[in-house]
Amino acid sequence: MKTESEGKNLQKSLTHKWHNAWDKLDNEELEKALAVNERYKSFLDTGKTEREASDEIIRIAKQNGFISLDCFIESNKSPEGGEKLYASNKGKGVVLFVIGNDKLEDGMNIIGSHLDAPRIDLKQFPLYEDSELALLKTHYYGGIKKYQWVTMPLAMHGVIVKPNGDKISIVIGEDEQDPVFFITDLLPHLAKDQMDKKMGDGITGEGLNILFGSIPYKDDEISDKVKLNVLKILHDRYGISEGDFTTAEIEIVPAGKSRDVGIDRSMVGGYGQDDRACVFTSLQAILAIDKPQKTAVALFVDKEEIGSVGNTSMASKFFENTVAELVNLTDKNHSDLVLRRALSNSCVLSGDTLAGFDPNYPEVMDKRNTPYIGRGITLMKYTGSKGKGGSNDANAEYLNRIRKIFDDNQVVWQMGELGKVDQGGGGTIAYILAGYGMEVVDCGVSLLSVHGPFEIASKADIYMTYKGYKSFYEA
Ligand code: MN
Ligand code: MN
């Protein structure tokens, strides 16, 4: 038998190599991984906005035995170990709990992710007619590259609340029989001045106007006939008039379903994977938990993409207040101190998507310290920009605990950071939870074309993230 050279053995024991997650999947696990991704795609298609994703999470949670926290509050019943609860934050955020054997005071294992994704919102007085076309004014939401959103089919999702309080949910453009919407771009033949501009200026925010209709209402006595005709269609179909736009929340997203990408079908392409990749995998993980030692929490928040502000965001008191309700039910000696301890003794994976290495743009990433799609769940010690500014910088001791959990459970993982030093940067909800004294580290799925209308994830990473999250809850 050939023996390895001394140097080879030394190299094996002293150097570190990252693994490709596909290499680590045997046939049985591969089948599981592909099945998880089929559910992932339908989750992406059902929940394309924060409201829809929120509804879908609650629907799935109820199906799996989760009961509304309000039921426990009303009956003043203390949930036992293994009981499953949910609470909704205004239909735009959800928290799921699986009660553990330990007291809440000893802390929880929390995975937090966000339900909102970059998109284009209608303005509050959007409809106008110009050149016998009906158009809708918009104001984009989150970090988009505006040029990516023109000349593609768009769908309209949202709610309209009428003066009598009736709430109408609309989804137009997802069914193949539906019409879609559109933002025009200039033909190349006449785009000389546009093409000379910087990329960021080629399409302007005020230029993102939605093409909405073009048939005039038949009446020679009036002007703005096309506008009137689309208003009549809206009134006939939904019973709304122009004034109802003022209070509506209508979001424009790319139309259509998520798809397999690649001849080997190894990737998922679809809208809103930042951050529904982590939303879905943490949801699947908590559904798989029965009687954890520590209370398992899946927290889904809104408004991350605009800086975690507002009453449905991570910065709102919703989560803290919900845990206070829970402490009040489970602990007879409930005091503010018990709540503080429950929060500060908690451990968090801040589930957010990260930028995978893109061979088309190697210049913005440090190849040795960037995540790669296909190398499993990504841990990111810090985010931030310009010298880690604004970052939650996870503690070495905590990082090591997470590393051990992943290694002990055959979770393929990698460590990375967001781009080269001083190339840009970003943040997540991590620092807000860290503010309670919790141990927090960013940990999620790395994507290609993050924030694009169609983002790419590796199916192996989706599976490993699910597996990693589940092992965190079980640890
Ligand atoms: Mn994100
Ligand atoms: Mn984002």
Tab-separated table of N, CA and C and ligand atoms in Angstrom, residues 114 274-275 304-305 352-353 451, ligand 1:
chain	number	residue	atom	x	y	z
A	114	HIS	N	-35.957	38.348	7.101
A	114	HIS	CA	-36.921	39.385	6.699
A	114	HIS	C	-37.773	38.987	5.504
A	274	ASP	N	-33.818	37.137	-1.560
A	274	ASP	CA	-33.382	37.958	-0.428
A	274	ASP	C	-34.654	38.547	0.171
A	275	ASP	N	-35.214	38.036	1.226
A	275	ASP	CA	-34.568	37.112	2.101
A	275	ASP	C	-35.439	35.857	2.293
A	304	GLU	N	-36.764	45.434	6.425
A	304	GLU	CA	-35.302	45.368	6.538
A	304	GLU	C	-34.658	46.158	5.416
A	305	GLU	N	-35.282	46.086	4.235
A	305	GLU	CA	-34.661	46.688	3.049
A	305	GLU	C	-34.645	48.213	3.083
A	352	ASP	N	-29.893	35.982	6.772
A	352	ASP	CA	-30.043	36.886	5.634
A	352	ASP	C	-29.200	36.363	4.486
A	353	THR	N	-29.579	36.763	3.295
A	353	THR	CA	-28.825	36.306	2.134
A	353	THR	C	-27.587	37.168	1.968
A	451	HIS	N	-30.754	41.276	-5.039
A	451	HIS	CA	-31.593	42.458	-5.290
A	451	HIS	C	-31.993	42.612	-6.754
B	1	MN	MN	-31.638	40.667	3.063
